[in-house]
XYZ file of C-alpha atoms in Angstrom:
167
model
C -0.197 0.236 0.110
C 2.000 3.529 -0.862
C -1.087 5.749 0.412
C 1.476 8.482 1.825
C 2.671 9.102 -2.198
C -0.159 10.133 -3.700
C -1.586 12.326 -0.730
C 2.554 14.222 -0.568
C 2.230 14.925 -4.419
C -1.255 17.117 -4.618
C -0.623 19.866 -1.754
C -3.417 21.873 -1.212
C -3.479 25.469 0.073
C -6.036 26.892 1.978
C -6.389 31.170 1.822
C -8.540 32.866 4.425
C -9.028 36.221 3.781
C -11.596 39.030 5.556
C -13.657 40.931 4.152
C -13.824 43.933 6.605
C -17.111 46.558 6.291
C -16.980 49.486 7.905
C -19.879 52.511 6.914
C -21.008 51.162 3.893
C -17.164 50.703 2.247
C -14.897 47.489 2.532
C -10.790 47.622 3.198
C -9.280 46.857 -0.038
C -6.048 46.403 -0.293
C -2.799 45.941 -2.939
C -0.308 43.419 -1.874
C 2.975 43.285 -2.388
C 2.876 39.577 -3.462
C -0.549 39.138 -4.228
C -2.115 35.628 -3.037
C -5.159 36.059 -4.778
C -5.623 36.490 -8.466
C -6.153 40.314 -9.687
C -5.078 43.672 -8.200
C -7.377 43.773 -5.776
C -7.185 41.375 -2.189
C -8.100 41.171 0.859
C -6.244 41.351 3.822
C -5.293 37.838 4.708
C -3.162 34.707 5.025
C -2.195 31.747 3.172
C -2.328 28.579 6.148
C 0.312 26.492 6.141
C -0.514 25.029 9.634
C -1.647 22.214 10.157
C -5.400 22.581 10.277
C -7.032 21.705 13.723
C -4.068 23.552 15.067
C -5.985 26.550 15.650
C -8.842 27.704 14.400
C -8.718 29.816 11.120
C -10.683 32.518 12.655
C -8.027 33.062 14.987
C -4.885 32.882 12.240
C -7.096 35.617 10.779
C -7.915 38.008 13.344
C -4.219 38.146 13.976
C -3.460 39.058 10.560
C -5.584 41.999 10.568
C -3.945 42.827 13.373
C -0.189 41.975 12.332
C -1.077 43.789 8.442
C -3.539 46.510 9.402
C -3.351 47.362 12.986
C -7.106 46.548 12.961
C -9.905 44.422 15.305
C -13.242 43.459 13.650
C -15.999 41.540 14.735
C -17.158 38.050 14.514
C -15.858 36.347 11.363
C -18.609 34.834 8.711
C -17.925 32.390 5.341
C -19.939 34.865 2.761
C -16.915 33.570 0.019
C -15.053 30.447 -1.622
C -13.265 29.916 -4.513
C -10.765 27.929 -5.868
C -7.275 29.938 -7.175
C -4.111 28.312 -9.035
C -1.565 27.720 -5.729
C 1.447 29.409 -7.286
C 3.489 30.372 -3.807
C 6.973 28.318 -3.676
C 6.364 27.974 -7.155
C 3.376 24.578 -7.474
C 0.996 25.508 -9.714
C -1.777 23.156 -6.761
C -5.364 24.590 -5.846
C -5.912 26.880 -3.688
C -8.906 27.401 -2.010
C -9.716 30.817 -0.616
C -12.382 31.291 1.568
C -13.882 34.912 2.091
C -14.833 36.081 6.056
C -17.006 38.730 5.749
C -16.873 40.860 9.310
C -17.293 44.281 10.602
C -14.463 46.850 11.424
C -14.399 47.134 15.511
C -10.976 49.134 16.371
C -8.124 50.592 15.477
C -6.764 52.842 13.505
C -5.988 51.688 9.890
C -2.165 51.010 9.381
C -1.290 48.976 6.559
C 2.285 47.368 7.205
C 4.888 48.893 4.451
C 6.352 45.582 3.888
C 3.057 43.772 2.562
C 0.858 46.354 1.223
C 1.282 49.265 -1.192
C -2.514 50.054 -0.703
C -4.889 49.808 1.548
C -7.803 51.569 1.357
C -11.992 51.662 3.022
C -13.736 51.199 -0.822
C -17.991 52.448 -0.788
C -19.453 48.620 -1.768
C -22.130 50.608 -4.056
C -18.222 50.930 -6.016
C -17.099 47.930 -5.940
C -20.424 46.021 -6.942
C -20.597 48.111 -10.519
C -19.876 46.291 -13.761
C -15.782 45.500 -13.825
C -15.053 47.306 -10.657
C -13.885 44.235 -8.328
C -13.105 40.911 -9.850
C -15.929 38.210 -9.792
C -15.091 36.482 -6.629
C -14.681 39.567 -4.797
C -18.275 41.035 -5.538
C -19.445 37.550 -4.726
C -18.557 37.545 -0.804
C -18.862 41.624 -0.836
C -23.247 40.178 -2.115
C -23.466 37.644 -0.181
C -22.085 39.573 3.225
C -24.754 42.231 1.942
C -27.485 39.561 1.753
C -26.384 38.444 5.908
C -26.112 41.601 7.543
C -28.620 43.428 8.883
C -29.584 46.597 6.852
C -27.838 49.472 9.163
C -31.113 51.516 9.814
C -32.505 50.419 12.985
C -35.430 48.590 12.328
C -37.121 48.068 16.029
C -40.725 47.246 15.420
C -39.732 44.495 12.431
C -39.516 41.548 13.492
C -35.408 39.962 13.324
C -36.234 37.707 10.443
C -33.967 36.471 7.492
C -36.405 37.443 4.835
C -36.463 40.912 5.458
C -32.877 41.021 4.562
C -33.925 40.055 0.786
C -35.173 43.701 -0.187
C -33.682 44.461 -3.524
C -33.321 48.320 -3.306
């Protein structure tokens, strides 16, 4: 039985990225060494640690703090897509997970060694045709579906259907 040979041939990387929302905008970065396809990226990391050693969310929180000096609220999975990995010259599949979250504290201060640009871009701008890569638009749409509308709705019962309204 040579099972071990097969498992080592296909390295399968997982990337975790944060779609950070703040006052109608999202934190979009331009990394020095992009981990995602396209010029626009999100703060995040490629998980090289053994799965199970630490929840993805903990790694991602730490990285957001290190990369951007920001603290965020709960992380919710809002998208995933498969990209070809290029890290270390391997052409293997890489699964990218996008977690939506709200900004909660900190002053945006991107690490200049890792990012040339990091700025808040209005969601409406990202969703315009050609405004962002497809994977990013999909994550923004999903995040906006599962997030309560910002206006206070004291009388309305909290049902998920209320968030499906199209403007």
